[in-house]
Tab-separated table of C-alpha atoms and ligand atoms in Angstrom:
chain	number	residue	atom	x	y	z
H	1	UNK	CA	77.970	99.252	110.558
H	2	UNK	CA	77.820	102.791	110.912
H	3	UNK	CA	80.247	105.391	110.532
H	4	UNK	CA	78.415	108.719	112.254
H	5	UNK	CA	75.202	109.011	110.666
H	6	UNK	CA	76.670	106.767	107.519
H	7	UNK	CA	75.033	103.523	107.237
H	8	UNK	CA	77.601	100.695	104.966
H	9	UNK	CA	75.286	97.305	105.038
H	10	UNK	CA	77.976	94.999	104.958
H	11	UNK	CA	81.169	97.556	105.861
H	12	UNK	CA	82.832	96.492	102.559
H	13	UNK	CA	85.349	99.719	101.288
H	14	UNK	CA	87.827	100.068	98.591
H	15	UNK	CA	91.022	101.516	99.876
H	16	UNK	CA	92.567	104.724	98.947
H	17	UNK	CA	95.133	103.630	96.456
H	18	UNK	CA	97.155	107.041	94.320
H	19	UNK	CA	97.286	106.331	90.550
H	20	UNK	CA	94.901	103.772	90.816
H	21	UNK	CA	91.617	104.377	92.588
H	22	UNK	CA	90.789	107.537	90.736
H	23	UNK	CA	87.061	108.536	89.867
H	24	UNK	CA	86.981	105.728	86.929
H	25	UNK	CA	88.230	103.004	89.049
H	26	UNK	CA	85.868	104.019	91.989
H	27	UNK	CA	83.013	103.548	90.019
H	28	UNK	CA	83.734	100.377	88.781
H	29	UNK	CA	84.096	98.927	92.288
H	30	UNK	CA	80.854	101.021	93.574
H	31	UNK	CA	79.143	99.345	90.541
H	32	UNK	CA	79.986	96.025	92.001
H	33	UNK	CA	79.002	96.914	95.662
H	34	UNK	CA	81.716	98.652	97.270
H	35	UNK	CA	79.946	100.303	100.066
H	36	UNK	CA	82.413	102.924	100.676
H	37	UNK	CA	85.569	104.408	98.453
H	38	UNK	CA	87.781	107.140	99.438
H	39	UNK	CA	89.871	109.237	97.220
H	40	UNK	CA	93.058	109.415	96.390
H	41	UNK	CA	95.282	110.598	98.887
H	42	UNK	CA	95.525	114.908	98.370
H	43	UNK	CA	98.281	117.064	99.959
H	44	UNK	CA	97.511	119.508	102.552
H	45	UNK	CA	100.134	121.941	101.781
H	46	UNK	CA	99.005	121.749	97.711
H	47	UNK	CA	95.144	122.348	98.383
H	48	UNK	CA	95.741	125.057	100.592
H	49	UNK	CA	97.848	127.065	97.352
H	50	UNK	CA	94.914	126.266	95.659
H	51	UNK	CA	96.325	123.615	92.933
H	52	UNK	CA	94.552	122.864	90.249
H	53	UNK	CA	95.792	119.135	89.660
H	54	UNK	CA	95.617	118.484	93.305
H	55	UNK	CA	91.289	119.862	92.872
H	56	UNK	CA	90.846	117.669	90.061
H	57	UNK	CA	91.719	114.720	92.522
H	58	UNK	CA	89.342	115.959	95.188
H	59	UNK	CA	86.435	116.076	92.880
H	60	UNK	CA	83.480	113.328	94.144
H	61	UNK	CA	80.864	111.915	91.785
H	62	UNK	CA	77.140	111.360	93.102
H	63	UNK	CA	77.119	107.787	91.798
H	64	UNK	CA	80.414	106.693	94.349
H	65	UNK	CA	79.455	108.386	97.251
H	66	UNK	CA	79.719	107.490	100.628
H	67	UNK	CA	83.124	108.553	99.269
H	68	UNK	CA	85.591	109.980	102.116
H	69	UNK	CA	88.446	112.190	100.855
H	70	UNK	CA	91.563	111.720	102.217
H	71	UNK	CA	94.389	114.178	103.316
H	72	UNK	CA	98.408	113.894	104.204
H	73	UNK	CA	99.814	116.235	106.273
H	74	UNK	CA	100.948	116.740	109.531
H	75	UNK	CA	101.002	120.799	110.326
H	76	UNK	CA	98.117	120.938	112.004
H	77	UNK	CA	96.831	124.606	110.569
H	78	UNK	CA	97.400	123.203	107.031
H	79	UNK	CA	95.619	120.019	107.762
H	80	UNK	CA	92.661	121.909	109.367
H	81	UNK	CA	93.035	124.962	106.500
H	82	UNK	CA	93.001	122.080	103.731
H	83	UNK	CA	89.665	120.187	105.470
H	84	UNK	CA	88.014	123.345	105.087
H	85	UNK	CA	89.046	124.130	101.777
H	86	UNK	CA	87.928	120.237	101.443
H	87	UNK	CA	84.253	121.012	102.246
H	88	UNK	CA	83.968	122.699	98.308
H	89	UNK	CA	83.900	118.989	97.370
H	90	UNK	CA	81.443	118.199	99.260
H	91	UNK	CA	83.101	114.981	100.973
H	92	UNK	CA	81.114	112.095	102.674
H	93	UNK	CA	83.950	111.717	105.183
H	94	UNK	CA	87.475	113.330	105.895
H	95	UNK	CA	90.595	110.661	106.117
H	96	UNK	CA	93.774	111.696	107.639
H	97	UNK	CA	96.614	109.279	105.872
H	98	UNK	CA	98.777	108.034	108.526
H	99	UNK	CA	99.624	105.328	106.803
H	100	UNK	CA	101.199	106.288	103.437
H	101	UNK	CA	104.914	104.387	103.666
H	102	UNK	CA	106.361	106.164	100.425
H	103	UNK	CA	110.247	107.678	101.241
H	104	UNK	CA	109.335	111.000	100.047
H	105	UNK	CA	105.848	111.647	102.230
H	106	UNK	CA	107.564	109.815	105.333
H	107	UNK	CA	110.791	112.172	104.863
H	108	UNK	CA	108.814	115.404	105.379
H	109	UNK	CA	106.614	113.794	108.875
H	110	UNK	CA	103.767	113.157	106.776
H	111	UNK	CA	102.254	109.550	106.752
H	112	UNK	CA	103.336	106.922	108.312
H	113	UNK	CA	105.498	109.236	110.272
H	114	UNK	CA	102.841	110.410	112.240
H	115	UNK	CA	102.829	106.885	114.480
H	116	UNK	CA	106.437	107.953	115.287
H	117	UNK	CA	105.083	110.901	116.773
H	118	UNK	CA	101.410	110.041	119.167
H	119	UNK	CA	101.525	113.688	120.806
H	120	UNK	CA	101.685	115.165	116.940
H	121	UNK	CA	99.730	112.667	115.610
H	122	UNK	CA	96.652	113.891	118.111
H	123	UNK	CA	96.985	117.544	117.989
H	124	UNK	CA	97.064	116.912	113.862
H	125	UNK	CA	93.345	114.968	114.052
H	126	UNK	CA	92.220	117.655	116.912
H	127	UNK	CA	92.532	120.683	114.478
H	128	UNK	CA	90.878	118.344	111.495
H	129	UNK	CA	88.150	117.118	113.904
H	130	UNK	CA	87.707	120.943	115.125
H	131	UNK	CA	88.162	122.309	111.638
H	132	UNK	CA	84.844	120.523	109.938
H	133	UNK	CA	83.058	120.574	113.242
H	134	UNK	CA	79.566	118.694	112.940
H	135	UNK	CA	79.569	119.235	108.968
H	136	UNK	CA	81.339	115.536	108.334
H	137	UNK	CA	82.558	112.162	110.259
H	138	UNK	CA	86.343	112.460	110.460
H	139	UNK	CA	88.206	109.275	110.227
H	140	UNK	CA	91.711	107.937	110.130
H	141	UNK	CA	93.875	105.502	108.176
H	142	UNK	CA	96.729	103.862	110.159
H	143	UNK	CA	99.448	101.103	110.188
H	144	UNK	CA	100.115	98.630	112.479
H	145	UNK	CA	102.792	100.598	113.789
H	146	UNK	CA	106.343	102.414	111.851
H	147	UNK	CA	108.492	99.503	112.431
H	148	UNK	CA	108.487	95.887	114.230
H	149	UNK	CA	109.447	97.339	117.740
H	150	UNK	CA	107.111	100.082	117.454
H	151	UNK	CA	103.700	98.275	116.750
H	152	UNK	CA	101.325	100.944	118.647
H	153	UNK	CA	98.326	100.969	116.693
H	154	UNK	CA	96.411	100.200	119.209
H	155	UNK	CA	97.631	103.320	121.141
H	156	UNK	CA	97.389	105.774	118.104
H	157	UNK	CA	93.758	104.700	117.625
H	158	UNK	CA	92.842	105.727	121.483
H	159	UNK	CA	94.476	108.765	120.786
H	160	UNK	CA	91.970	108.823	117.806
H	161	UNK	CA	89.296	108.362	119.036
H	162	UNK	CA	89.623	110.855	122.245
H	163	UNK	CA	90.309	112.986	119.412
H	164	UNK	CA	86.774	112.616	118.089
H	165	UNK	CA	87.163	110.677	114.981
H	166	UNK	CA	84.299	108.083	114.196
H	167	UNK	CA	85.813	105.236	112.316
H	168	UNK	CA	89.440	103.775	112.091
H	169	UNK	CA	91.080	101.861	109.233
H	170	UNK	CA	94.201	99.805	110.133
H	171	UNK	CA	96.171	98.360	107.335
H	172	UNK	CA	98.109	95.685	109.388
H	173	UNK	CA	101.543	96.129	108.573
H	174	UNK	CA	104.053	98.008	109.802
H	175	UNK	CA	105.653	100.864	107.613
H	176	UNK	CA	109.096	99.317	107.315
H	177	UNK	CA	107.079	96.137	105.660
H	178	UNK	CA	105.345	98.539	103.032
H	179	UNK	CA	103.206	95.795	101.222
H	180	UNK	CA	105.101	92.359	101.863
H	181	UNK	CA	103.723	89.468	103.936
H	182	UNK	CA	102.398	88.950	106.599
H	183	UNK	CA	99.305	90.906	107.247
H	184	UNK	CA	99.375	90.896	111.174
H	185	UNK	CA	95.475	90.644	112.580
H	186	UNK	CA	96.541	90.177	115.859
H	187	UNK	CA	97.186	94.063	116.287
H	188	UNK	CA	93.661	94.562	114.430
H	189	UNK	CA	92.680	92.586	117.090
H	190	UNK	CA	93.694	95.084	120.014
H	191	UNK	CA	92.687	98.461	117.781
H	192	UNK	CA	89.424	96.578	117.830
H	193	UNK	CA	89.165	95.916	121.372
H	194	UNK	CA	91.023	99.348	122.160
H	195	UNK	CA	88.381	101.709	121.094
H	196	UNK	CA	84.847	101.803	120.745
H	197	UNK	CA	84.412	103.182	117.203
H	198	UNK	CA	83.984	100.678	114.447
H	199	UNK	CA	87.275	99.415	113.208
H	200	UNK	CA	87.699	98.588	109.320
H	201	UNK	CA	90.562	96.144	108.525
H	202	UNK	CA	92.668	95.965	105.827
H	203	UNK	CA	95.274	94.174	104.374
H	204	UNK	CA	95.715	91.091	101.856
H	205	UNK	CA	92.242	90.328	101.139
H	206	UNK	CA	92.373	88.476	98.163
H	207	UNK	CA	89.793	85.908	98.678
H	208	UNK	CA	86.071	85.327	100.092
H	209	UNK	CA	87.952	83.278	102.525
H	210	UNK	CA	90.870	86.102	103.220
H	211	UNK	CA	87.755	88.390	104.147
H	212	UNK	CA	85.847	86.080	106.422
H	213	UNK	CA	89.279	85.060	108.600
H	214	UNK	CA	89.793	89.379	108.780
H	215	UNK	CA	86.239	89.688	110.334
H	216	UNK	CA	86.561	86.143	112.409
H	217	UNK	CA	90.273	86.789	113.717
H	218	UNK	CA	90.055	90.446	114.274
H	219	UNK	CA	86.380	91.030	115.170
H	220	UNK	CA	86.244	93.980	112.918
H	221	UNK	CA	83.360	95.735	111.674
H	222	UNK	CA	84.114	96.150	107.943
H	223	UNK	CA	86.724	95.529	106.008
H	224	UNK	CA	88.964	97.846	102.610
H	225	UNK	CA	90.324	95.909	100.026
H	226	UNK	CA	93.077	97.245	97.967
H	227	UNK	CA	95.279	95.337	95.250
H	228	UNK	CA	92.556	92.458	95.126
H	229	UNK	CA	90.178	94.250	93.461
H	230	UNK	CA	92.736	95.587	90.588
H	231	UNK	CA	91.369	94.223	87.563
H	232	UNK	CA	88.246	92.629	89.549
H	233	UNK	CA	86.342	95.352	91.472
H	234	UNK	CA	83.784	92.265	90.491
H	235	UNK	CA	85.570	91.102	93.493
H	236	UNK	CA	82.994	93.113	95.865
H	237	UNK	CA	80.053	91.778	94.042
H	238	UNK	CA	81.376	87.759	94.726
H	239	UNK	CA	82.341	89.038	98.455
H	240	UNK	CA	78.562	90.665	98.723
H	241	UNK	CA	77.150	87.772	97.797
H	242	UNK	CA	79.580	85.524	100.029
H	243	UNK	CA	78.983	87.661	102.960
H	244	UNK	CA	75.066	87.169	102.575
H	245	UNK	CA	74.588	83.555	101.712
H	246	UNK	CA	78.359	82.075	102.577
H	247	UNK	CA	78.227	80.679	99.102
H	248	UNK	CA	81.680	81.414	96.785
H	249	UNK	CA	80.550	82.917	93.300
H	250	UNK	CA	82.739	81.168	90.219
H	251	UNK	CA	85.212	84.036	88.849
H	252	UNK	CA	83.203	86.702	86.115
H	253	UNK	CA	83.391	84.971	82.415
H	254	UNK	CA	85.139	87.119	80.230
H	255	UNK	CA	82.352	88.058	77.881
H	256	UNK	CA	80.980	90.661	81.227
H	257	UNK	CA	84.895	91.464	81.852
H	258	UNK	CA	85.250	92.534	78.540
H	259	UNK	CA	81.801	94.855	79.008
H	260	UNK	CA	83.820	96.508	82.396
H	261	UNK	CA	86.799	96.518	80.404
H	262	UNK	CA	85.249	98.878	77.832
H	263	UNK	CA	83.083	100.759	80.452
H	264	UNK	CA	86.274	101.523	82.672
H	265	UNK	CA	87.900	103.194	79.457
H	266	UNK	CA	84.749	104.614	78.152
H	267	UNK	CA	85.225	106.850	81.667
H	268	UNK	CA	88.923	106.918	82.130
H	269	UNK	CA	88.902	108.524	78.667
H	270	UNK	CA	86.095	111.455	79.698
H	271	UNK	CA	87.415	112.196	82.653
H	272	UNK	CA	91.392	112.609	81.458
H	273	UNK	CA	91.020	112.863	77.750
H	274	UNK	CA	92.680	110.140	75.159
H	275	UNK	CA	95.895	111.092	75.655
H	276	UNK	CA	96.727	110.745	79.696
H	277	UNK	CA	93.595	108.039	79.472
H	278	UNK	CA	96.233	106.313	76.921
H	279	UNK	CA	99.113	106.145	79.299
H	280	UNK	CA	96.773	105.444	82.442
H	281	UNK	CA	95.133	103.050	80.691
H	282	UNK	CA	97.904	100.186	80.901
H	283	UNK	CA	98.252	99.090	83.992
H	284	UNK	CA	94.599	98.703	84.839
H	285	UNK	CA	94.345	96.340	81.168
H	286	UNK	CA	97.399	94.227	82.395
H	287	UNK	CA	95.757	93.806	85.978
H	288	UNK	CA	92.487	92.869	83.749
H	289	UNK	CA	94.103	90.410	81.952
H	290	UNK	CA	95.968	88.400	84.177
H	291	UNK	CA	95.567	84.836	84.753
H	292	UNK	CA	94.211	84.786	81.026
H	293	UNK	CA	95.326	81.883	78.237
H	294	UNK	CA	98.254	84.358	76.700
H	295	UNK	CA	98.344	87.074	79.237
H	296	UNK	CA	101.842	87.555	79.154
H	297	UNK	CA	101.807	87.964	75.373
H	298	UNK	CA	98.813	90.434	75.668
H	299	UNK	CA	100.573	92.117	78.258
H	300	UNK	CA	102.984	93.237	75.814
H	301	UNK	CA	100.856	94.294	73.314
H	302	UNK	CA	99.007	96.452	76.557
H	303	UNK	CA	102.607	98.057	77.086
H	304	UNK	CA	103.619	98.828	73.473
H	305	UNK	CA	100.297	100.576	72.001
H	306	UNK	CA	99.307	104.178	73.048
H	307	UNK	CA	95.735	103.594	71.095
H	308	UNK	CA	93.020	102.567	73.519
H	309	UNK	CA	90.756	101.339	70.708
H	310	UNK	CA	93.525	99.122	69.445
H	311	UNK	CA	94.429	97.708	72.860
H	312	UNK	CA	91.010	97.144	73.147
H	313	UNK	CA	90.406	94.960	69.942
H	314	UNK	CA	93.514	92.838	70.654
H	315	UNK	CA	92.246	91.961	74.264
H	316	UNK	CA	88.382	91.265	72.903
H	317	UNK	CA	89.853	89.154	70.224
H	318	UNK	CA	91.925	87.092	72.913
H	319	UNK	CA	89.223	87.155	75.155
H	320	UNK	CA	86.793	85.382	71.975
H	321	UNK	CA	89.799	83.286	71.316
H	322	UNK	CA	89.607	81.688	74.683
H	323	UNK	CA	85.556	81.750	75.144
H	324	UNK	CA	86.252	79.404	71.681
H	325	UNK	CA	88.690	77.388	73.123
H	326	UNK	CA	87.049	76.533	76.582
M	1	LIG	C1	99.295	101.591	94.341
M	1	LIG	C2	98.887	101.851	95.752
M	1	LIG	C3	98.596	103.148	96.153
M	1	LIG	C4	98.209	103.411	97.479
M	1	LIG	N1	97.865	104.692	97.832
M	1	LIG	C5	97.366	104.934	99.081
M	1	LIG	C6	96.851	106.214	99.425
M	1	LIG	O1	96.819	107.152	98.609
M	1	LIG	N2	96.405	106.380	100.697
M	1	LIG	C7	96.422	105.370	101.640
M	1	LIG	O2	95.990	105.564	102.778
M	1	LIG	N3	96.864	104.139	101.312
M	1	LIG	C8	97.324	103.893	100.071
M	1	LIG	N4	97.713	102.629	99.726
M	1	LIG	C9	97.576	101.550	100.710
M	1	LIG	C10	96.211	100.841	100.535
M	1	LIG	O3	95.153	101.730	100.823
M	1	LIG	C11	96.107	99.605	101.439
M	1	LIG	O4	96.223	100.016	102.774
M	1	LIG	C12	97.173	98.556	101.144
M	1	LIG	O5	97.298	98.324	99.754
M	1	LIG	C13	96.841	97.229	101.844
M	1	LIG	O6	95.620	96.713	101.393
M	1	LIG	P1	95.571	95.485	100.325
M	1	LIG	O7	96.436	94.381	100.880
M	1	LIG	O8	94.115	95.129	100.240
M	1	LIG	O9	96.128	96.010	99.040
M	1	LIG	C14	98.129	102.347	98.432
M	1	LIG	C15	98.419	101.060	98.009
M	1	LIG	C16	98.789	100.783	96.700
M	1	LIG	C17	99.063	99.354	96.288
């Protein structure tokens, strides 16, 4: 599939996820064959006064790109102000968040708040669209709908796409459900057949099989995996290889998990120093370790040390503990 000019072989992303798919993160998962990655999600209003936190979030390595950065907002001069101010970073692709289901975003119209409002909702993409003109592909990240008697993704994404935006992601739940079952790929379905931009869908992929039934039932062109690829962005290397040959790839052994354990730090640490890196560290080790002989023991240990290199010895000793055992 092709998003513009952008060619993604098999249309495999990792979605945006804040305090978790940073720079570190992003190239684990591009290491295992996520096509595309977008950042984290980055505040109009707080690029536009020029913060420096909110740059350091923007910033795009060469190895992860196609990488798409991805902006909240819904004043439409701030939105179009910040995607210029965007360009600095050199972006693959600009991502409007309509999606985001937190109280606080929602509360001020940003979000998922934009599907409450179609009319706003297009004039915000319009002035984003105009703003980086041929320079980038403009895309957008929706729900299914705000709530369970407004499901109008299918109407937001025509909206879209007269708006000139050349790819749409649609997580399928609604923003009342915020992450809790079911995943509804019926109203993937009609976003697909609504517009004639390739549609990415997204939503509790966990499995090879969770994958195929997204592109089967929806007819999608690619598909973004969030939370199953938290401690296993391996995960896009066993759905690469599933997509290609149909065949299911056993889960990585824990000697090579250990080696992205360590690699994952070894860049967490350079890009945010010890210290943050320290704090940070924890909830990608107990995501790494789960479903391990003793994880809920080691999970402990992960919450109680501030010392990556200890962390790190207690989980490789555990790790050669089992490898002994099995
Ligand atoms: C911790 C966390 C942070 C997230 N942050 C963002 C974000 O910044 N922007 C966005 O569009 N979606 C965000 N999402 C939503 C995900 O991109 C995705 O749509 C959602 O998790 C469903 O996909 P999944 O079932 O594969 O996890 C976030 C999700 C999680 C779990």
């Amino acid at each position: 599939m092709k998003i513009k000019n952008i060619e993604f072989e098999n249309g495999l992303f990792l979605a945006p996820m804040a305090g978790v798919a940073d720079r570190a993160f992003r190239h684990m998962c591009k290491k295992y064959g996520a096509e595309g990655v977008v950042t984290e999600m980055i505040s109009s209003k707080a690029l536009v006064f020029g913060d420096k936190k909110t740059e350091i979030l923007a910033k795009i390595d060469s190895y992860e790109r196609p990488c798409a950065l991805q902006l909240f907002g819904s004043d439409p001069l701030t939105m179009a102000k910040a995607a210029e101010i965007a360009m600095k970073f050199s972006p693959d692709i600009i991502d409007i968040n309509m999606g985001c289901p937190v109280h606080k975003i929602v509360s001020s119209g940003d979000g998922s708040a934009l599907m409450k409002n179609p009319a706003l909702a297009y004039e915000v993409i319009c002035s984003v669209v105009n703003s980086v003109g041929d320079k980038v592909p403009v895309t957008v990240k929706i729900r299914s709908g705000y709530d369970v008697s407004h499901i109008n993704a299918p109407e937001i994404a025509m909206l879209a796409e007269k708006a000139g935006v050349s790819a749409i992601f649609v997580h399928g739940r609604t923003r009342d459900q915020m992450y809790a079952p079911p995943c509804d790929l019926e109203t993937i379905k009609k976003v697909k057949m609504a517009v004639s931009v390739p549609v990415i869908g997204n939503g509790d992929i966990f499995t090879c099989e969770d994958a195929e039934r997204m592109f089967s039932e929806t007819g999608c062109d690619g598909i973004m995996i969030g939370r199953g690829a938290l401690g296993n962005p391996y995960f896009f290397f066993q759905l690469k290889h599933f997509l290609k040959t149909g065949e299911k790839l056993p889960s990585q052994n824990l000697k090579d998990k250990m080696i992205d354990i360590e690699e994952h730090m070894r860049i967490l640490c350079s890009e945010k120093g010890e210290k943050t890196a320290s704090a940070e560290c924890r909830k990608h080790l107990s995501w790494y370790v789960k479903g391990v002989r003793g994880s809920a023991s080691l999970r402990d240990c992960i919450n109680r040390t501030d010392n990556i290199e200890n962390t790190l010895n207690i989980i490789r000793k555990a790790f050669d503990n089992c490898n002994t055992l099995s």
